[in-house]
mmCIF file of C-alpha atoms and ligand atoms in Angstrom:
data_model
loop_
_atom_site.group_PDB
_atom_site.id
_atom_site.type_symbol
_atom_site.label_atom_id
_atom_site.label_comp_id
_atom_site.label_asym_id
_atom_site.label_seq_id
_atom_site.Cartn_x
_atom_site.Cartn_y
_atom_site.Cartn_z
ATOM 1 C CA MET A 1 93.134 -37.884 -52.697
ATOM 2 C CA GLN A 2 93.996 -37.621 -56.349
ATOM 3 C CA GLU A 3 96.640 -39.984 -57.636
ATOM 4 C CA ILE A 4 98.565 -39.854 -60.906
ATOM 5 C CA VAL A 5 101.477 -41.655 -62.550
ATOM 6 C CA LEU A 6 104.672 -39.763 -63.328
ATOM 7 C CA ILE A 7 106.765 -41.015 -66.222
ATOM 8 C CA LYS A 8 110.483 -40.384 -66.475
ATOM 9 C CA ASN A 9 111.669 -40.633 -70.055
ATOM 10 C CA GLY A 10 114.642 -42.794 -70.849
ATOM 11 C CA GLU A 11 117.044 -42.017 -73.637
ATOM 12 C CA LEU A 12 114.539 -39.642 -75.168
ATOM 13 C CA VAL A 13 115.999 -36.741 -73.296
ATOM 14 C CA LEU A 14 119.130 -37.165 -75.377
ATOM 15 C CA LYS A 15 117.345 -36.642 -78.631
ATOM 16 C CA GLY A 16 117.454 -32.851 -78.697
ATOM 17 C CA LEU A 17 115.265 -31.411 -81.385
ATOM 18 C CA ASN A 18 113.457 -34.667 -81.971
ATOM 19 C CA ARG A 19 112.417 -34.888 -78.372
ATOM 20 C CA CYS A 20 108.949 -33.637 -79.067
ATOM 21 C CA THR A 21 108.243 -36.267 -81.719
ATOM 22 C CA PHE A 22 109.682 -38.935 -79.468
ATOM 23 C CA GLU A 23 107.467 -37.878 -76.601
ATOM 24 C CA ASP A 24 104.415 -37.774 -78.827
ATOM 25 C CA ILE A 25 105.067 -41.329 -79.990
ATOM 26 C CA LEU A 26 105.613 -42.417 -76.387
ATOM 27 C CA ILE A 27 102.304 -40.861 -75.384
ATOM 28 C CA LYS A 28 100.546 -42.548 -78.284
ATOM 29 C CA ASN A 29 102.009 -45.907 -77.173
ATOM 30 C CA MET A 30 101.012 -45.320 -73.553
ATOM 31 C CA ARG A 31 97.499 -44.415 -74.615
ATOM 32 C CA LYS A 32 97.272 -47.681 -76.561
ATOM 33 C CA ALA A 33 98.677 -49.711 -73.665
ATOM 34 C CA LEU A 34 96.113 -48.163 -71.308
ATOM 35 C CA SER A 35 93.143 -48.279 -73.655
ATOM 36 C CA SER A 36 91.531 -51.303 -72.008
ATOM 37 C CA ILE A 37 92.033 -49.904 -68.499
ATOM 38 C CA GLY A 38 90.440 -46.501 -68.739
ATOM 39 C CA GLU A 39 90.699 -42.992 -70.092
ATOM 40 C CA PHE A 40 93.783 -40.950 -69.217
ATOM 41 C CA LYS A 41 95.089 -37.430 -69.786
ATOM 42 C CA PHE A 42 98.736 -36.903 -70.627
ATOM 43 C CA LYS A 43 100.706 -33.775 -69.877
ATOM 44 C CA LYS A 44 104.335 -33.126 -70.725
ATOM 45 C CA SER A 45 106.391 -31.050 -68.383
ATOM 46 C CA GLN A 46 110.182 -30.924 -68.371
ATOM 47 C CA SER A 47 111.544 -34.468 -68.511
ATOM 48 C CA THR A 48 108.360 -35.907 -67.007
ATOM 49 C CA ILE A 49 105.040 -36.917 -68.494
ATOM 50 C CA MET A 50 102.060 -36.874 -66.166
ATOM 51 C CA VAL A 51 99.443 -39.558 -66.678
ATOM 52 C CA GLN A 52 96.174 -38.693 -65.033
ATOM 53 C CA PRO A 53 93.101 -40.917 -64.932
ATOM 54 C CA VAL A 54 89.937 -39.154 -66.051
ATOM 55 C CA ASP A 55 87.717 -41.188 -63.697
ATOM 56 C CA ASP A 56 88.519 -41.458 -60.006
ATOM 57 C CA ASP A 57 87.756 -45.165 -59.863
ATOM 58 C CA THR A 58 90.282 -46.158 -62.540
ATOM 59 C CA ASP A 59 92.573 -48.953 -61.318
ATOM 60 C CA LEU A 60 96.082 -47.489 -61.125
ATOM 61 C CA ASP A 61 97.600 -50.893 -60.244
ATOM 62 C CA ASP A 62 96.572 -52.151 -63.677
ATOM 63 C CA ALA A 63 97.718 -48.932 -65.310
ATOM 64 C CA VAL A 64 101.180 -49.216 -63.752
ATOM 65 C CA GLU A 65 101.486 -52.871 -64.819
ATOM 66 C CA ALA A 66 100.665 -51.908 -68.407
ATOM 67 C CA LEU A 67 103.012 -48.909 -68.372
ATOM 68 C CA LYS A 68 105.873 -51.094 -67.089
ATOM 69 C CA LYS A 69 105.860 -52.733 -70.528
ATOM 70 C CA VAL A 70 106.021 -49.542 -72.578
ATOM 71 C CA PHE A 71 109.469 -48.915 -74.046
ATOM 72 C CA GLY A 72 110.954 -45.433 -73.680
ATOM 73 C CA ILE A 73 110.147 -45.193 -69.969
ATOM 74 C CA ALA A 74 113.165 -45.263 -67.656
ATOM 75 C CA ALA A 75 111.213 -45.056 -64.424
ATOM 76 C CA LEU A 76 107.682 -44.425 -63.292
ATOM 77 C CA SER A 77 106.081 -43.627 -60.023
ATOM 78 C CA ARG A 78 102.683 -43.185 -58.545
ATOM 79 C CA ALA A 79 102.204 -39.827 -56.939
ATOM 80 C CA ALA A 80 99.578 -38.095 -54.835
ATOM 81 C CA VAL A 81 98.547 -34.576 -55.747
ATOM 82 C CA ALA A 82 98.641 -31.990 -52.934
ATOM 83 C CA GLU A 83 97.857 -28.311 -52.683
ATOM 84 C CA LYS A 84 100.896 -26.087 -52.765
ATOM 85 C CA ASP A 85 101.228 -25.368 -49.074
ATOM 86 C CA MET A 86 103.313 -27.119 -46.484
ATOM 87 C CA GLN A 87 100.368 -28.287 -44.404
ATOM 88 C CA SER A 88 98.676 -29.968 -47.329
ATOM 89 C CA ILE A 89 102.005 -31.461 -48.481
ATOM 90 C CA THR A 90 102.659 -32.917 -45.026
ATOM 91 C CA GLU A 91 99.151 -34.281 -44.494
ATOM 92 C CA THR A 92 99.089 -35.825 -47.957
ATOM 93 C CA ALA A 93 102.525 -37.423 -47.560
ATOM 94 C CA LEU A 94 101.716 -38.916 -44.129
ATOM 95 C CA GLU A 95 98.466 -40.396 -45.366
ATOM 96 C CA TYR A 96 99.543 -41.451 -48.867
ATOM 97 C CA LEU A 97 102.791 -43.133 -47.861
ATOM 98 C CA ALA A 98 101.633 -44.429 -44.452
ATOM 99 C CA GLU A 99 101.882 -48.106 -45.345
ATOM 100 C CA GLU A 100 105.313 -47.876 -46.972
ATOM 101 C CA LEU A 101 106.644 -45.777 -44.099
ATOM 102 C CA GLU A 102 105.278 -48.291 -41.622
ATOM 103 C CA TYR A 103 107.288 -51.114 -43.215
ATOM 104 C CA ALA A 104 110.472 -49.127 -43.882
ATOM 105 C CA ARG A 105 113.290 -48.809 -41.393
ATOM 106 C CA THR A 106 115.056 -45.848 -42.953
ATOM 107 C CA PHE A 107 113.978 -42.965 -45.148
ATOM 108 C CA LYS A 108 115.001 -39.645 -46.579
ATOM 109 C CA VAL A 109 113.077 -36.737 -48.071
ATOM 110 C CA GLU A 110 113.991 -35.117 -51.368
ATOM 111 C CA ALA A 111 112.392 -31.919 -52.591
ATOM 112 C CA LYS A 112 112.362 -30.421 -56.074
ATOM 113 C CA ARG A 113 111.053 -26.973 -56.635
ATOM 114 C CA SER A 114 110.328 -26.031 -60.229
ATOM 115 C CA ASP A 115 108.154 -23.194 -58.923
ATOM 116 C CA LYS A 116 110.797 -20.890 -57.518
ATOM 117 C CA LYS A 117 108.128 -18.630 -56.044
ATOM 118 C CA PHE A 118 107.178 -21.260 -53.488
ATOM 119 C CA PRO A 119 108.057 -19.653 -50.130
ATOM 120 C CA MET A 120 110.190 -22.510 -48.816
ATOM 121 C CA LYS A 121 113.442 -23.661 -50.345
ATOM 122 C CA SER A 122 114.064 -27.366 -50.988
ATOM 123 C CA PRO A 123 116.200 -28.025 -47.857
ATOM 124 C CA GLU A 124 113.507 -26.405 -45.685
ATOM 125 C CA ILE A 125 110.798 -28.566 -47.245
ATOM 126 C CA CYS A 126 112.932 -31.651 -46.546
ATOM 127 C CA ARG A 127 113.585 -30.633 -42.945
ATOM 128 C CA GLU A 128 109.991 -29.861 -42.175
ATOM 129 C CA LEU A 129 108.480 -32.946 -43.814
ATOM 130 C CA GLY A 130 111.273 -35.146 -42.428
ATOM 131 C CA GLY A 131 110.474 -33.858 -38.938
ATOM 132 C CA SER A 132 106.755 -34.570 -39.352
ATOM 133 C CA ILE A 133 107.458 -38.098 -40.575
ATOM 134 C CA LEU A 134 109.785 -38.811 -37.652
ATOM 135 C CA SER A 135 107.262 -37.557 -35.122
ATOM 136 C CA LYS A 136 104.538 -39.835 -36.497
ATOM 137 C CA PHE A 137 106.624 -42.948 -37.288
ATOM 138 C CA HIS A 138 108.868 -43.364 -34.265
ATOM 139 C CA HIS A 139 110.649 -46.456 -35.569
ATOM 140 C CA LEU A 140 112.090 -44.664 -38.607
ATOM 141 C CA LYS A 141 115.625 -43.348 -38.957
ATOM 142 C CA VAL A 142 116.980 -40.987 -41.553
ATOM 143 C CA ASP A 143 119.510 -42.467 -43.961
ATOM 144 C CA VAL A 144 120.503 -40.120 -46.758
ATOM 145 C CA HIS A 145 122.740 -42.643 -48.538
ATOM 146 C CA ASN A 146 120.768 -45.861 -48.746
ATOM 147 C CA PRO A 147 117.230 -45.361 -47.430
ATOM 148 C CA ASP A 148 114.489 -47.993 -47.701
ATOM 149 C CA ILE A 149 112.176 -45.282 -48.957
ATOM 150 C CA THR A 150 112.827 -41.917 -50.542
ATOM 151 C CA VAL A 151 109.913 -39.545 -50.119
ATOM 152 C CA THR A 152 110.011 -37.056 -52.959
ATOM 153 C CA VAL A 153 108.116 -33.783 -53.028
ATOM 154 C CA GLU A 154 107.934 -31.971 -56.344
ATOM 155 C CA VAL A 155 106.551 -28.467 -56.163
ATOM 156 C CA ARG A 156 105.314 -27.588 -59.625
ATOM 157 C CA ASP A 157 103.310 -24.767 -61.197
ATOM 158 C CA SER A 158 99.854 -25.651 -59.977
ATOM 159 C CA PHE A 159 100.296 -28.542 -57.540
ATOM 160 C CA ALA A 160 102.783 -30.445 -55.444
ATOM 161 C CA PHE A 161 103.353 -34.134 -56.080
ATOM 162 C CA ILE A 162 104.322 -36.589 -53.401
ATOM 163 C CA ARG A 163 105.763 -39.956 -54.227
ATOM 164 C CA GLY A 164 107.617 -42.874 -52.725
ATOM 165 C CA ASN A 165 110.193 -45.066 -54.442
ATOM 166 C CA ASN A 166 110.406 -45.195 -58.227
ATOM 167 C CA ILE A 167 109.415 -48.268 -60.192
ATOM 168 C CA LYS A 168 111.831 -49.371 -62.909
ATOM 169 C CA GLY A 169 110.462 -48.892 -66.419
ATOM 170 C CA ALA A 170 111.013 -51.096 -69.493
ATOM 171 C CA GLY A 171 113.791 -48.794 -70.754
ATOM 172 C CA GLY A 172 114.705 -48.557 -74.423
ATOM 173 C CA MET A 173 113.036 -46.273 -76.946
ATOM 174 C CA PRO A 174 109.370 -45.855 -77.883
ATOM 175 C CA VAL A 175 108.260 -48.372 -80.497
ATOM 176 C CA GLY A 176 107.842 -46.543 -83.783
ATOM 177 C CA THR A 177 110.832 -44.227 -83.396
ATOM 178 C CA SER A 178 113.311 -46.559 -85.134
ATOM 179 C CA GLY A 179 111.441 -47.781 -88.211
ATOM 180 C CA ARG A 180 110.064 -51.248 -88.932
ATOM 181 C CA ALA A 181 111.597 -54.699 -89.198
ATOM 182 C CA ALA A 182 110.299 -58.183 -89.954
ATOM 183 C CA THR A 183 111.080 -60.774 -87.307
ATOM 184 C CA LEU A 184 111.393 -64.445 -88.237
ATOM 185 C CA ILE A 185 109.534 -66.086 -85.425
ATOM 186 C CA SER A 186 109.655 -69.783 -84.597
ATOM 187 C CA GLY A 187 108.179 -71.457 -81.557
ATOM 188 C CA GLY A 188 111.608 -71.593 -79.913
ATOM 189 C CA ILE A 189 113.150 -69.679 -77.047
ATOM 190 C CA ASP A 190 115.412 -67.357 -79.020
ATOM 191 C CA SER A 191 113.294 -65.616 -81.632
ATOM 192 C CA PRO A 192 110.706 -64.137 -79.206
ATOM 193 C CA VAL A 193 113.620 -62.772 -77.158
ATOM 194 C CA ALA A 194 115.249 -61.338 -80.287
ATOM 195 C CA SER A 195 111.952 -59.713 -81.265
ATOM 196 C CA TYR A 196 111.545 -58.190 -77.809
ATOM 197 C CA MET A 197 115.104 -56.856 -77.859
ATOM 198 C CA MET A 198 114.690 -55.067 -81.170
ATOM 199 C CA ALA A 199 111.279 -53.656 -80.214
ATOM 200 C CA LYS A 200 113.031 -52.284 -77.137
ATOM 201 C CA ARG A 201 115.242 -50.243 -79.459
ATOM 202 C CA GLY A 202 112.138 -48.591 -80.862
ATOM 203 C CA ILE A 203 111.572 -50.867 -83.859
ATOM 204 C CA GLU A 204 108.026 -51.669 -84.880
ATOM 205 C CA LEU A 205 107.605 -55.387 -85.571
ATOM 206 C CA VAL A 206 106.089 -57.356 -88.397
ATOM 207 C CA ALA A 207 106.354 -61.147 -87.940
ATOM 208 C CA VAL A 208 106.900 -63.975 -90.400
ATOM 209 C CA HIS A 209 106.330 -67.593 -89.412
ATOM 210 C CA PHE A 210 106.932 -70.615 -91.623
ATOM 211 C CA ALA A 211 104.599 -73.548 -91.090
ATOM 212 C CA SER A 212 104.863 -76.977 -92.690
ATOM 213 C CA PRO A 213 101.602 -78.826 -92.277
ATOM 214 C CA PRO A 214 101.074 -81.749 -91.857
ATOM 215 C CA TYR A 215 104.616 -82.096 -90.457
ATOM 216 C CA THR A 216 103.881 -79.190 -88.127
ATOM 217 C CA THR A 217 100.515 -78.947 -86.410
ATOM 218 C CA GLN A 218 97.900 -76.344 -85.659
ATOM 219 C CA LEU A 219 99.065 -76.500 -82.042
ATOM 220 C CA ALA A 220 102.570 -75.469 -83.084
ATOM 221 C CA GLU A 221 101.112 -72.500 -84.921
ATOM 222 C CA GLN A 222 98.963 -71.564 -81.939
ATOM 223 C CA LYS A 223 102.089 -71.658 -79.777
ATOM 224 C CA VAL A 224 103.722 -69.075 -82.047
ATOM 225 C CA MET A 225 100.631 -66.866 -81.831
ATOM 226 C CA ASP A 226 100.740 -67.164 -78.020
ATOM 227 C CA LEU A 227 104.392 -66.123 -78.057
ATOM 228 C CA LEU A 228 103.678 -63.155 -80.304
ATOM 229 C CA LYS A 229 100.912 -62.077 -77.958
ATOM 230 C CA LYS A 230 103.450 -61.897 -75.127
ATOM 231 C CA VAL A 231 105.858 -59.911 -77.291
ATOM 232 C CA ALA A 232 103.049 -57.628 -78.478
ATOM 233 C CA ALA A 233 102.370 -56.637 -74.860
ATOM 234 C CA TYR A 234 105.668 -54.723 -75.198
ATOM 235 C CA SER A 235 105.874 -53.955 -78.897
ATOM 236 C CA GLY A 236 102.253 -53.125 -79.693
ATOM 237 C CA PRO A 237 100.202 -55.011 -82.319
ATOM 238 C CA ILE A 238 102.197 -57.268 -84.663
ATOM 239 C CA THR A 239 101.082 -57.901 -88.233
ATOM 240 C CA THR A 240 101.957 -61.547 -88.773
ATOM 241 C CA TYR A 241 102.372 -63.618 -91.930
ATOM 242 C CA ILE A 242 102.071 -67.380 -91.808
ATOM 243 C CA VAL A 243 103.874 -68.822 -94.799
ATOM 244 C CA PRO A 244 103.130 -72.342 -96.094
ATOM 245 C CA PHE A 245 106.544 -73.955 -96.300
ATOM 246 C CA THR A 246 105.803 -77.640 -96.893
ATOM 247 C CA LYS A 247 106.224 -77.676 -100.665
ATOM 248 C CA LEU A 248 109.549 -75.869 -100.483
ATOM 249 C CA GLN A 249 110.897 -78.170 -97.803
ATOM 250 C CA GLU A 250 109.847 -81.250 -99.746
ATOM 251 C CA GLU A 251 111.494 -79.921 -102.901
ATOM 252 C CA ILE A 252 114.732 -79.290 -101.009
ATOM 253 C CA ARG A 253 114.559 -82.752 -99.421
ATOM 254 C CA ASP A 254 113.941 -84.435 -102.767
ATOM 255 C CA LYS A 255 116.366 -82.511 -104.942
ATOM 256 C CA CYS A 256 119.291 -81.222 -102.861
ATOM 257 C CA PRO A 257 122.078 -83.043 -100.984
ATOM 258 C CA GLU A 258 120.950 -83.819 -97.445
ATOM 259 C CA VAL A 259 123.990 -82.211 -95.773
ATOM 260 C CA TYR A 260 122.869 -78.801 -97.053
ATOM 261 C CA PHE A 261 119.196 -79.129 -96.253
ATOM 262 C CA THR A 262 118.970 -76.755 -93.288
ATOM 263 C CA ILE A 263 121.050 -73.989 -94.814
ATOM 264 C CA ILE A 264 119.178 -74.034 -98.084
ATOM 265 C CA MET A 265 115.938 -73.915 -96.123
ATOM 266 C CA ARG A 266 117.213 -70.948 -94.104
ATOM 267 C CA ARG A 267 118.106 -69.136 -97.323
ATOM 268 C CA TYR A 268 114.548 -69.571 -98.568
ATOM 269 C CA MET A 269 113.208 -68.283 -95.273
ATOM 270 C CA MET A 270 115.315 -65.157 -95.709
ATOM 271 C CA ARG A 271 114.240 -64.621 -99.297
ATOM 272 C CA ILE A 272 110.545 -64.967 -98.511
ATOM 273 C CA ALA A 273 110.737 -62.925 -95.301
ATOM 274 C CA GLU A 274 112.494 -60.164 -97.183
ATOM 275 C CA LYS A 275 109.774 -59.998 -99.838
ATOM 276 C CA LEU A 276 107.069 -59.743 -97.187
ATOM 277 C CA ALA A 277 109.187 -57.245 -95.267
ATOM 278 C CA ARG A 278 109.467 -54.935 -98.272
ATOM 279 C CA HIS A 279 105.753 -55.166 -98.802
ATOM 280 C CA GLN A 280 105.303 -53.929 -95.206
ATOM 281 C CA ASN A 281 107.875 -51.120 -95.530
ATOM 282 C CA CYS A 282 110.339 -52.862 -93.271
ATOM 283 C CA SER A 283 114.031 -52.031 -93.542
ATOM 284 C CA ALA A 284 115.584 -54.993 -91.748
ATOM 285 C CA LEU A 285 115.084 -58.614 -90.731
ATOM 286 C CA ILE A 286 115.418 -60.032 -87.216
ATOM 287 C CA THR A 287 116.344 -63.596 -86.230
ATOM 288 C CA GLY A 288 117.104 -65.356 -82.959
ATOM 289 C CA GLU A 289 120.372 -66.876 -84.136
ATOM 290 C CA SER A 290 123.367 -67.205 -81.825
ATOM 291 C CA VAL A 291 126.842 -68.181 -83.004
ATOM 292 C CA GLY A 292 127.589 -71.855 -82.687
ATOM 293 C CA GLN A 293 124.272 -72.885 -81.170
ATOM 294 C CA VAL A 294 123.494 -75.382 -83.928
ATOM 295 C CA ALA A 295 125.112 -76.420 -87.227
ATOM 296 C CA SER A 296 123.176 -73.801 -89.178
ATOM 297 C CA GLN A 297 124.518 -71.084 -86.878
ATOM 298 C CA THR A 298 128.267 -71.472 -87.378
ATOM 299 C CA ILE A 299 129.782 -68.319 -88.831
ATOM 300 C CA TYR A 300 130.153 -70.134 -92.150
ATOM 301 C CA ALA A 301 126.507 -71.155 -92.214
ATOM 302 C CA LEU A 302 125.406 -67.687 -91.168
ATOM 303 C CA GLY A 303 127.494 -66.307 -94.044
ATOM 304 C CA CYS A 304 125.607 -68.529 -96.492
ATOM 305 C CA THR A 305 122.276 -67.446 -95.017
ATOM 306 C CA ASP A 306 123.212 -63.771 -95.127
ATOM 307 C CA ALA A 307 124.336 -64.023 -98.747
ATOM 308 C CA VAL A 308 120.719 -63.988 -99.964
ATOM 309 C CA ALA A 309 119.631 -61.063 -97.774
ATOM 310 C CA THR A 310 119.839 -57.565 -99.168
ATOM 311 C CA MET A 311 118.477 -55.984 -95.989
ATOM 312 C CA PRO A 312 120.444 -55.820 -92.761
ATOM 313 C CA VAL A 313 119.767 -58.877 -90.592
ATOM 314 C CA PHE A 314 119.618 -58.080 -86.890
ATOM 315 C CA ARG A 315 120.560 -60.937 -84.583
ATOM 316 C CA PRO A 316 120.483 -59.492 -81.082
ATOM 317 C CA CYS A 317 121.126 -62.911 -79.470
ATOM 318 C CA ILE A 318 124.217 -63.538 -81.584
ATOM 319 C CA GLY A 319 126.748 -63.248 -78.763
ATOM 320 C CA MET A 320 124.589 -64.531 -75.943
ATOM 321 C CA ASP A 321 124.750 -67.854 -74.124
ATOM 322 C CA LYS A 322 121.572 -69.888 -73.948
ATOM 323 C CA ASP A 323 121.147 -69.190 -70.226
ATOM 324 C CA GLU A 324 121.356 -65.447 -70.863
ATOM 325 C CA ILE A 325 118.648 -65.762 -73.505
ATOM 326 C CA ILE A 326 116.553 -67.853 -71.122
ATOM 327 C CA THR A 327 116.845 -65.201 -68.414
ATOM 328 C CA ILE A 328 115.250 -62.677 -70.761
ATOM 329 C CA SER A 329 112.609 -65.151 -71.931
ATOM 330 C CA ARG A 330 111.584 -65.707 -68.325
ATOM 331 C CA LYS A 331 111.460 -61.971 -67.739
ATOM 332 C CA ILE A 332 109.115 -61.417 -70.679
ATOM 333 C CA ASP A 333 107.169 -64.576 -69.800
ATOM 334 C CA THR A 334 107.719 -66.429 -73.070
ATOM 335 C CA PHE A 335 109.835 -69.266 -71.643
ATOM 336 C CA GLU A 336 107.069 -71.603 -70.483
ATOM 337 C CA THR A 337 105.309 -71.306 -73.845
ATOM 338 C CA SER A 338 108.540 -71.748 -75.814
ATOM 339 C CA ILE A 339 109.369 -75.052 -74.148
ATOM 340 C CA GLN A 340 106.067 -76.679 -75.092
ATOM 341 C CA PRO A 341 107.142 -79.633 -77.243
ATOM 342 C CA TYR A 342 105.713 -79.002 -80.713
ATOM 343 C CA GLU A 343 107.602 -79.551 -83.933
ATOM 344 C CA ASP A 344 108.952 -76.507 -85.752
ATOM 345 C CA CYS A 345 109.507 -76.677 -89.496
ATOM 346 C CA CYS A 346 113.230 -76.409 -88.719
ATOM 347 C CA THR A 347 113.173 -79.808 -87.059
ATOM 348 C CA VAL A 348 111.444 -81.479 -90.010
ATOM 349 C CA PHE A 349 113.875 -83.380 -92.289
ATOM 350 C CA THR A 350 116.921 -82.335 -90.247
ATOM 351 C CA PRO A 351 120.044 -83.927 -91.761
ATOM 352 C CA LYS A 352 121.993 -86.389 -89.583
ATOM 353 C CA HIS A 353 125.321 -84.839 -90.501
ATOM 354 C CA PRO A 354 124.795 -81.239 -91.541
ATOM 355 C CA LYS A 355 127.724 -79.439 -93.089
ATOM 356 C CA THR A 356 129.127 -76.979 -90.549
ATOM 357 C CA ARG A 357 131.625 -75.258 -92.876
ATOM 358 C CA PRO A 358 129.670 -74.679 -96.068
ATOM 359 C CA SER A 359 130.728 -72.097 -98.620
ATOM 360 C CA THR A 360 128.225 -69.879 -100.388
ATOM 361 C CA ALA A 361 129.428 -71.204 -103.752
ATOM 362 C CA GLU A 362 128.700 -74.840 -102.899
ATOM 363 C CA ILE A 363 125.286 -73.962 -101.476
ATOM 364 C CA GLU A 364 124.424 -71.972 -104.597
ATOM 365 C CA ALA A 365 125.417 -74.958 -106.724
ATOM 366 C CA ALA A 366 123.387 -77.330 -104.556
ATOM 367 C CA GLU A 367 120.198 -75.278 -104.750
ATOM 368 C CA ALA A 368 120.535 -74.369 -108.459
ATOM 369 C CA ILE A 369 118.238 -77.241 -109.366
ATOM 370 C CA LEU A 370 115.284 -75.582 -107.605
ATOM 371 C CA ASP A 371 112.899 -73.295 -109.413
ATOM 372 C CA THR A 372 113.422 -70.539 -106.852
ATOM 373 C CA ASP A 373 111.181 -67.825 -108.267
ATOM 374 C CA THR A 374 108.171 -70.098 -108.721
ATOM 375 C CA LEU A 375 108.538 -71.729 -105.313
ATOM 376 C CA ILE A 376 108.815 -68.369 -103.580
ATOM 377 C CA GLN A 377 105.899 -66.897 -105.483
ATOM 378 C CA GLU A 378 103.729 -69.889 -104.675
ATOM 379 C CA ALA A 379 104.512 -69.576 -100.964
ATOM 380 C CA ILE A 380 103.822 -65.852 -100.995
ATOM 381 C CA ASP A 381 100.562 -66.262 -102.896
ATOM 382 C CA ASN A 382 99.321 -68.502 -100.098
ATOM 383 C CA VAL A 383 100.373 -66.571 -96.984
ATOM 384 C CA ARG A 384 97.830 -65.852 -94.298
ATOM 385 C CA LYS A 385 97.881 -62.555 -92.484
ATOM 386 C CA VAL A 386 96.717 -61.943 -88.916
ATOM 387 C CA VAL A 387 97.266 -59.075 -86.500
ATOM 388 C CA ILE A 388 98.313 -60.119 -83.001
ATOM 389 C CA HIS A 389 97.499 -57.857 -80.073
ATOM 390 C CA GLY A 390 99.167 -57.945 -76.671
HETATM 391 P P1 LIG B 1 114.554 -70.322 -81.873
HETATM 392 O O1 LIG B 1 114.677 -70.673 -80.432
HETATM 393 O O2 LIG B 1 114.270 -68.878 -82.084
HETATM 394 O O3 LIG B 1 113.644 -71.261 -82.611
HETATM 395 P P2 LIG B 1 116.781 -71.915 -82.590
HETATM 396 O O4 LIG B 1 117.984 -71.816 -81.780
HETATM 397 O O5 LIG B 1 115.852 -73.050 -82.392
HETATM 398 O O6 LIG B 1 115.983 -70.543 -82.473
HETATM 399 P P3 LIG B 1 116.769 -72.398 -85.426
HETATM 400 O O7 LIG B 1 115.606 -73.292 -85.267
HETATM 401 O O8 LIG B 1 117.943 -72.830 -86.203
HETATM 402 O O9 LIG B 1 117.341 -71.886 -84.052
HETATM 403 O O10 LIG B 1 116.274 -71.044 -86.052
HETATM 404 C C1 LIG B 1 117.104 -69.938 -86.120
HETATM 405 C C2 LIG B 1 116.246 -68.722 -86.366
HETATM 406 O O11 LIG B 1 115.525 -68.875 -87.584
HETATM 407 C C3 LIG B 1 115.179 -68.521 -85.318
HETATM 408 O O12 LIG B 1 115.659 -67.812 -84.214
HETATM 409 C C4 LIG B 1 114.155 -67.744 -86.074
HETATM 410 O O13 LIG B 1 114.499 -66.378 -86.162
HETATM 411 C C5 LIG B 1 114.235 -68.354 -87.460
HETATM 412 N N1 LIG B 1 113.268 -69.451 -87.603
HETATM 413 C C6 LIG B 1 113.410 -70.752 -87.311
HETATM 414 N N2 LIG B 1 112.280 -71.452 -87.561
HETATM 415 C C7 LIG B 1 111.386 -70.561 -88.029
HETATM 416 C C8 LIG B 1 110.036 -70.640 -88.473
HETATM 417 N N3 LIG B 1 109.369 -71.797 -88.473
HETATM 418 N N4 LIG B 1 109.440 -69.517 -88.906
HETATM 419 C C9 LIG B 1 110.098 -68.340 -88.905
HETATM 420 N N5 LIG B 1 111.373 -68.208 -88.499
HETATM 421 C C10 LIG B 1 112.018 -69.292 -88.074
HETATM 422 MG MG1 LIG B 2 113.991 -73.156 -83.562
#
């Protein structure tokens, strides 16, 4: 029996004239996500894309797991291919869905006929297949409102497809359809979630991480790479810059009032990230900030941070509670890595009493003593670049 995967597009269907480009990007992303599993053929038809393994022994379990992480897919389902006659449809359905039907208590049959020349109309297909299912699985009852399993028959141009319940897809839009942005990634809980959320909206990610050796260790850096690997399973490969930040932090510590330390540091992160972002053709920055979470995330502090950015700064976690962010981090499997206890450069030299209501003017005055251009250039001259794959 031949088995394929049917993909139901998400918001793509709304995109009118651009739909074709959107679908092409989605197919490209699916091909990449499946590249280590096997070779597949893709065929567009109406609002569905058919994914067909070239070799019969390709593992569709693995393929489905990989496809569940591809943005732009609302739902997916495995389907068996049957000849376009009622006998073949019935035999295929009874065999293909036997296990699911065995465990279900209620079911219904739905039929869709895109080939209007097929001799039976949809209600007849449902009646006939429903009858055959009931006569083989005596424990089953029909429930048209809330069945345990919906058996769907789609009669198309050359074949009929038979499938059981849909599997929920990752939703969102295909990565690459909404431009590029640079995500400021720490080893914490929030920034991997923020990165995931923006990739879900179709944004291709570039990552920037600030490291302050010897205050931060190689293990802390490895933790960030591990996190990016988890995010890249959804977003596709992430070009990542590791920026040496020690000199800048020491300069700030030595020359600026302690109460402003974190905000001045955040402003330098923004400036450097923006330079790297432009270099990578990015049009926005992404951070994991959330209002009020720490002193540097009051609206006043965020205002001071934003004042140095000329690109939009996306903060998808801004209105979320920590437990809401954690729920997503568990879902994308970054939580356990994020809570490993390594120092981040943000926790180096943290002031005891940070100013929670700073004004941009006072911060500008406090950092005026620093040789900004030289410090930034020096950091940028020494970045390391790696590409992280999912
Ligand atoms: P996270 O859990 O993402 O670390 P947080 O609540 O700990 O966030 P901060 O440490 O104040 O908050 O950092 C706020 C944001 O600044 C982070 O979400 C991230 O986008 C960015 N950031 C913090 N540290 C770094 C770093 N070392 N490199 C790159 N970006 C960073
Ligand atoms: Mg942090």
